[in-house]
Amino acid sequence: MNYEIVCGIETHIELATKTKIFCGCTTEFGGEPNTHCCPVCTGQPGSLPILNQKVVEYAIKAGLALNCKINTKSHMDRKNYVYPDLPKAYQISQYDEPLCEKGYIELDSGKRIGITRIHIEEDAGKLVHENGYTYIDYNRSGVPLIEIVSEPDISSAEEAREYAEKLQLIMRYIGISDCKMQEGSMRCDVNLSLRKPGDSRFGVRTEIKNINSLSFIQKAVMAEAERQADILDAGGTVVQQTMRYDEATNSVSPMRDKENSDDYRYFPDPDILRFSINDEKVEEIRASLPELPFDKLKRYVNVLGLPEATARQIFRYRKVAEFFEGALAEGASVKNAANLIVGTIFSNMDTEEEKELFDIRISSAQFAALVKLADEKKINIGVAQSTLQKMLESGKPVEEFIKPEDLASISDEELESLCKEAIDANPKAVADVRSGKDKAINVMFGYIMKKTGGKADIRKVEVLLRKLIGQ
């Protein structure tokens, strides 16, 4: 493609408050249609909104995590447009004084994607199309959102996906949203245009609405870039439009002409007072932030010494990272704890959601007690793995499966005698080892481990076997 991609992403994130942004209705997902709503969130005449303080705090938390400047004075605006799922015919949002501005997310390459603004607003309802009819469910109407608007700094489909993935992970870490794209609690609108390499002017942009998967973001960027490139190559002109991405056909198609901000006729909402946040409150929120995920990743690699591939498997799930660090605090070694989590615990989890929830039946302290037995060479890693599996299935501590008598050490004399026995019992394996087939020694390892119930120190066994075989 002989063009440069210029892309920015608007991300709507549903906040994990218990009640809606302007009323006391629950934000719980699901429920029978139109059972989680009231006169305020359905826009009934005479109803008055009251701003939820927790929404403002969560938005500030997001801004601080994304390196933004916090505007301590702000207000709500009316954004006027008419859709069936927006009963007031306007959305309460923010326009000229958003809560947060001028932040960034850093990609693995070191490139920074700028954050233009973060503002708070209410969600609309949901249209349900069935049997030729359209029904409206207002349960989602008034659910609090933040909209995070990036600068047009994204220049590839891969960067678009990485930006959205990092944004999702940071929001989950700070605890303001579960960001489940499949449930609509994180939705992305991709704005994209093309220009010739070296040209500083922007091309005509289109907006692909409501993408609900990280992989679809990447695919949608490529599909729209190819569509625009075909138009330009044919001498045509790209039209500013709102597009829909169809994952079944991996294609984009127009929905309607794209609106500009002046089409929405923004003005301050007269029903909601201006509000301010003092600096002490901002600093209190800053102090409540956990260690952010990519700082944690760097620490795992540079301080704890984990291989980056292993560190990436652990840090990306906040509950897994907390479990891992809880085990370290109880005295477990970094290497064995990490390997048992990734190798054994994760093998019981088929989906990303299961790893995110990390709902297991043992505590980090119980896990550490097992890991320390492996650290102290009282059991080998194979026994640790099989015991951990039993603990996960039963919820019982390690003491239920490994008794004190099972931990009695094997003397050097006993171990040498067993090695001689293994050699005598496996003459073919001995001959194979002597002829250079090194893996044949595993036969003798298996013999000794079976005889000792897995208690033998495998490193000592290898040294003794090779000495006795004459290697």
PDB file of C-alpha atoms in Angstrom, residues 145-297:
ATOM      1  CA  LEU A 145     -18.954   5.987  30.781  1.00  0.00           C
ATOM      2  CA  ILE A 146     -15.617   7.586  30.261  1.00  0.00           C
ATOM      3  CA  GLU A 147     -14.619   8.340  26.698  1.00  0.00           C
ATOM      4  CA  ILE A 148     -10.861   8.219  26.090  1.00  0.00           C
ATOM      5  CA  VAL A 149      -9.880   9.988  22.869  1.00  0.00           C
ATOM      6  CA  SER A 150      -6.421   9.372  21.428  1.00  0.00           C
ATOM      7  CA  GLU A 151      -4.404  11.657  19.191  1.00  0.00           C
ATOM      8  CA  PRO A 152      -4.100  10.499  15.544  1.00  0.00           C
ATOM      9  CA  ASP A 153      -0.681   9.034  16.365  1.00  0.00           C
ATOM     10  CA  ILE A 154      -1.420   5.402  15.404  1.00  0.00           C
ATOM     11  CA  SER A 155       0.147   4.425  12.089  1.00  0.00           C
ATOM     12  CA  SER A 156      -0.542   0.692  11.703  1.00  0.00           C
ATOM     13  CA  ALA A 157      -3.128  -1.968  12.492  1.00  0.00           C
ATOM     14  CA  GLU A 158      -0.698  -3.587  14.907  1.00  0.00           C
ATOM     15  CA  GLU A 159      -0.228  -0.315  16.808  1.00  0.00           C
ATOM     16  CA  ALA A 160      -4.016   0.120  16.986  1.00  0.00           C
ATOM     17  CA  ARG A 161      -4.426  -3.280  18.617  1.00  0.00           C
ATOM     18  CA  GLU A 162      -1.513  -2.755  21.027  1.00  0.00           C
ATOM     19  CA  TYR A 163      -2.854   0.649  22.086  1.00  0.00           C
ATOM     20  CA  ALA A 164      -6.333  -0.786  22.812  1.00  0.00           C
ATOM     21  CA  GLU A 165      -4.897  -3.837  24.594  1.00  0.00           C
ATOM     22  CA  LYS A 166      -2.690  -1.707  26.850  1.00  0.00           C
ATOM     23  CA  LEU A 167      -5.551   0.675  27.580  1.00  0.00           C
ATOM     24  CA  GLN A 168      -7.785  -2.257  28.548  1.00  0.00           C
ATOM     25  CA  LEU A 169      -5.123  -3.726  30.841  1.00  0.00           C
ATOM     26  CA  ILE A 170      -4.459  -0.414  32.632  1.00  0.00           C
ATOM     27  CA  MET A 171      -8.174   0.206  33.236  1.00  0.00           C
ATOM     28  CA  ARG A 172      -8.602  -3.296  34.659  1.00  0.00           C
ATOM     29  CA  TYR A 173      -5.562  -2.886  36.910  1.00  0.00           C
ATOM     30  CA  ILE A 174      -6.821   0.340  38.476  1.00  0.00           C
ATOM     31  CA  GLY A 175     -10.187  -1.345  39.122  1.00  0.00           C
ATOM     32  CA  ILE A 176     -12.545   1.098  37.415  1.00  0.00           C
ATOM     33  CA  SER A 177     -13.967  -1.340  34.830  1.00  0.00           C
ATOM     34  CA  ASP A 178     -13.853  -4.991  33.819  1.00  0.00           C
ATOM     35  CA  CYS A 179     -13.488  -3.809  30.174  1.00  0.00           C
ATOM     36  CA  LYS A 180     -15.301  -6.889  28.844  1.00  0.00           C
ATOM     37  CA  MET A 181     -15.626  -6.056  25.176  1.00  0.00           C
ATOM     38  CA  GLN A 182     -18.021  -8.961  24.595  1.00  0.00           C
ATOM     39  CA  GLU A 183     -20.453  -7.417  27.133  1.00  0.00           C
ATOM     40  CA  GLY A 184     -20.056  -3.871  25.827  1.00  0.00           C
ATOM     41  CA  SER A 185     -18.170  -2.456  28.819  1.00  0.00           C
ATOM     42  CA  MET A 186     -15.376  -1.405  26.446  1.00  0.00           C
ATOM     43  CA  ARG A 187     -16.150  -0.304  22.891  1.00  0.00           C
ATOM     44  CA  CYS A 188     -13.841   1.316  20.363  1.00  0.00           C
ATOM     45  CA  ASP A 189     -14.530   3.713  17.480  1.00  0.00           C
ATOM     46  CA  VAL A 190     -11.646   3.854  15.001  1.00  0.00           C
ATOM     47  CA  ASN A 191     -11.024   7.060  13.028  1.00  0.00           C
ATOM     48  CA  LEU A 192      -8.823   6.510   9.993  1.00  0.00           C
ATOM     49  CA  SER A 193      -7.483   8.377   6.985  1.00  0.00           C
ATOM     50  CA  LEU A 194      -4.673   7.871   4.493  1.00  0.00           C
ATOM     51  CA  ARG A 195      -2.024  10.196   3.142  1.00  0.00           C
ATOM     52  CA  LYS A 196       1.048   9.935   0.948  1.00  0.00           C
ATOM     53  CA  PRO A 197       4.298   9.268   2.865  1.00  0.00           C
ATOM     54  CA  GLY A 198       5.904  12.556   3.830  1.00  0.00           C
ATOM     55  CA  ASP A 199       2.685  14.555   3.471  1.00  0.00           C
ATOM     56  CA  SER A 200       1.867  16.468   6.680  1.00  0.00           C
ATOM     57  CA  ARG A 201      -1.768  17.099   5.721  1.00  0.00           C
ATOM     58  CA  PHE A 202      -4.536  14.800   6.936  1.00  0.00           C
ATOM     59  CA  GLY A 203      -6.732  12.951   4.466  1.00  0.00           C
ATOM     60  CA  VAL A 204     -10.515  12.615   4.731  1.00  0.00           C
ATOM     61  CA  ARG A 205     -11.299  10.396   7.716  1.00  0.00           C
ATOM     62  CA  THR A 206     -13.960   7.819   8.338  1.00  0.00           C
ATOM     63  CA  GLU A 207     -15.102   6.431  11.678  1.00  0.00           C
ATOM     64  CA  ILE A 208     -15.686   2.709  12.247  1.00  0.00           C
ATOM     65  CA  LYS A 209     -18.178   2.426  15.119  1.00  0.00           C
ATOM     66  CA  ASN A 210     -18.509   0.094  18.095  1.00  0.00           C
ATOM     67  CA  ILE A 211     -15.758  -2.472  17.549  1.00  0.00           C
ATOM     68  CA  ASN A 212     -15.997  -5.054  20.333  1.00  0.00           C
ATOM     69  CA  SER A 213     -12.831  -7.152  20.022  1.00  0.00           C
ATOM     70  CA  LEU A 214      -9.093  -6.455  20.015  1.00  0.00           C
ATOM     71  CA  SER A 215      -8.562  -8.650  16.973  1.00  0.00           C
ATOM     72  CA  PHE A 216     -11.444  -6.926  15.160  1.00  0.00           C
ATOM     73  CA  ILE A 217      -9.769  -3.540  15.767  1.00  0.00           C
ATOM     74  CA  GLN A 218      -6.682  -4.761  13.936  1.00  0.00           C
ATOM     75  CA  LYS A 219      -8.705  -6.316  11.121  1.00  0.00           C
ATOM     76  CA  ALA A 220     -10.999  -3.299  10.766  1.00  0.00           C
ATOM     77  CA  VAL A 221      -8.048  -0.911  10.407  1.00  0.00           C
ATOM     78  CA  MET A 222      -6.579  -3.046   7.631  1.00  0.00           C
ATOM     79  CA  ALA A 223      -9.926  -3.465   5.858  1.00  0.00           C
ATOM     80  CA  GLU A 224     -10.699   0.268   5.917  1.00  0.00           C
ATOM     81  CA  ALA A 225      -7.160   1.237   4.896  1.00  0.00           C
ATOM     82  CA  GLU A 226      -7.395  -1.104   1.898  1.00  0.00           C
ATOM     83  CA  ARG A 227     -10.842   0.267   0.986  1.00  0.00           C
ATOM     84  CA  GLN A 228      -9.629   3.870   1.080  1.00  0.00           C
ATOM     85  CA  ALA A 229      -6.458   2.992  -0.841  1.00  0.00           C
ATOM     86  CA  ASP A 230      -8.532   1.399  -3.630  1.00  0.00           C
ATOM     87  CA  ILE A 231     -10.658   4.573  -3.883  1.00  0.00           C
ATOM     88  CA  LEU A 232      -7.615   6.854  -4.021  1.00  0.00           C
ATOM     89  CA  ASP A 233      -5.769   4.633  -6.510  1.00  0.00           C
ATOM     90  CA  ALA A 234      -8.791   4.799  -8.788  1.00  0.00           C
ATOM     91  CA  GLY A 235      -8.716   8.608  -8.667  1.00  0.00           C
ATOM     92  CA  GLY A 236     -11.748   8.862  -6.380  1.00  0.00           C
ATOM     93  CA  THR A 237     -12.361  10.840  -3.204  1.00  0.00           C
ATOM     94  CA  VAL A 238     -12.930   9.351   0.246  1.00  0.00           C
ATOM     95  CA  VAL A 239     -16.207  10.561   1.783  1.00  0.00           C
ATOM     96  CA  GLN A 240     -16.392  11.415   5.491  1.00  0.00           C
ATOM     97  CA  GLN A 241     -18.714   8.694   6.795  1.00  0.00           C
ATOM     98  CA  THR A 242     -19.546   6.538   9.793  1.00  0.00           C
ATOM     99  CA  MET A 243     -18.752   2.916   8.977  1.00  0.00           C
ATOM    100  CA  ARG A 244     -19.683  -0.521  10.290  1.00  0.00           C
ATOM    101  CA  TYR A 245     -17.205  -3.421  10.439  1.00  0.00           C
ATOM    102  CA  ASP A 246     -18.592  -6.877   9.554  1.00  0.00           C
ATOM    103  CA  GLU A 247     -16.425  -9.576  11.108  1.00  0.00           C
ATOM    104  CA  ALA A 248     -18.106 -12.335   9.066  1.00  0.00           C
ATOM    105  CA  THR A 249     -16.933 -10.842   5.769  1.00  0.00           C
ATOM    106  CA  ASN A 250     -13.969  -8.835   7.150  1.00  0.00           C
ATOM    107  CA  SER A 251     -15.323  -5.747   5.407  1.00  0.00           C
ATOM    108  CA  VAL A 252     -16.530  -2.234   6.210  1.00  0.00           C
ATOM    109  CA  SER A 253     -19.642  -0.527   4.886  1.00  0.00           C
ATOM    110  CA  PRO A 254     -21.188   2.958   5.329  1.00  0.00           C
ATOM    111  CA  MET A 255     -23.891   3.560   7.967  1.00  0.00           C
ATOM    112  CA  ARG A 256     -24.418   7.327   7.599  1.00  0.00           C
ATOM    113  CA  ASP A 257     -22.615  10.589   6.921  1.00  0.00           C
ATOM    114  CA  LYS A 258     -20.198  11.484   9.717  1.00  0.00           C
ATOM    115  CA  GLU A 259     -21.232  14.281  12.059  1.00  0.00           C
ATOM    116  CA  ASN A 260     -18.919  17.062  13.267  1.00  0.00           C
ATOM    117  CA  SER A 261     -18.992  18.634  16.726  1.00  0.00           C
ATOM    118  CA  ASP A 262     -21.013  21.625  15.506  1.00  0.00           C
ATOM    119  CA  ASP A 263     -23.810  19.255  14.457  1.00  0.00           C
ATOM    120  CA  TYR A 264     -24.340  18.353  18.117  1.00  0.00           C
ATOM    121  CA  ARG A 265     -25.000  21.942  19.290  1.00  0.00           C
ATOM    122  CA  TYR A 266     -23.232  21.496  22.622  1.00  0.00           C
ATOM    123  CA  PHE A 267     -24.178  23.803  25.488  1.00  0.00           C
ATOM    124  CA  PRO A 268     -23.754  23.589  29.305  1.00  0.00           C
ATOM    125  CA  ASP A 269     -26.419  21.470  30.968  1.00  0.00           C
ATOM    126  CA  PRO A 270     -28.551  23.873  33.039  1.00  0.00           C
ATOM    127  CA  ASP A 271     -29.719  21.123  35.417  1.00  0.00           C
ATOM    128  CA  ILE A 272     -26.222  20.238  36.711  1.00  0.00           C
ATOM    129  CA  LEU A 273     -24.030  22.682  38.606  1.00  0.00           C
ATOM    130  CA  ARG A 274     -20.408  23.274  37.676  1.00  0.00           C
ATOM    131  CA  PHE A 275     -18.147  21.234  39.934  1.00  0.00           C
ATOM    132  CA  SER A 276     -14.590  21.412  41.201  1.00  0.00           C
ATOM    133  CA  ILE A 277     -12.070  18.971  42.646  1.00  0.00           C
ATOM    134  CA  ASN A 278      -9.411  20.205  45.041  1.00  0.00           C
ATOM    135  CA  ASP A 279      -5.735  19.264  44.662  1.00  0.00           C
ATOM    136  CA  GLU A 280      -5.789  17.248  47.896  1.00  0.00           C
ATOM    137  CA  LYS A 281      -8.491  14.974  46.466  1.00  0.00           C
ATOM    138  CA  VAL A 282      -6.492  14.465  43.271  1.00  0.00           C
ATOM    139  CA  GLU A 283      -3.423  13.478  45.299  1.00  0.00           C
ATOM    140  CA  GLU A 284      -5.528  11.139  47.446  1.00  0.00           C
ATOM    141  CA  ILE A 285      -6.708   9.389  44.268  1.00  0.00           C
ATOM    142  CA  ARG A 286      -3.136   9.268  42.935  1.00  0.00           C
ATOM    143  CA  ALA A 287      -1.984   7.592  46.167  1.00  0.00           C
ATOM    144  CA  SER A 288      -4.713   4.951  45.777  1.00  0.00           C
ATOM    145  CA  LEU A 289      -3.384   3.782  42.407  1.00  0.00           C
ATOM    146  CA  PRO A 290      -1.792   0.323  42.419  1.00  0.00           C
ATOM    147  CA  GLU A 291       1.531  -0.391  40.729  1.00  0.00           C
ATOM    148  CA  LEU A 292       0.633  -0.021  37.057  1.00  0.00           C
ATOM    149  CA  PRO A 293       0.932  -3.111  34.868  1.00  0.00           C
ATOM    150  CA  PHE A 294       3.868  -2.123  32.684  1.00  0.00           C
ATOM    151  CA  ASP A 295       5.864  -0.899  35.678  1.00  0.00           C
ATOM    152  CA  LYS A 296       5.163  -4.316  37.206  1.00  0.00           C
ATOM    153  CA  LEU A 297       6.355  -6.091  34.047  1.00  0.00           C
TER     154      LEU A 297
END
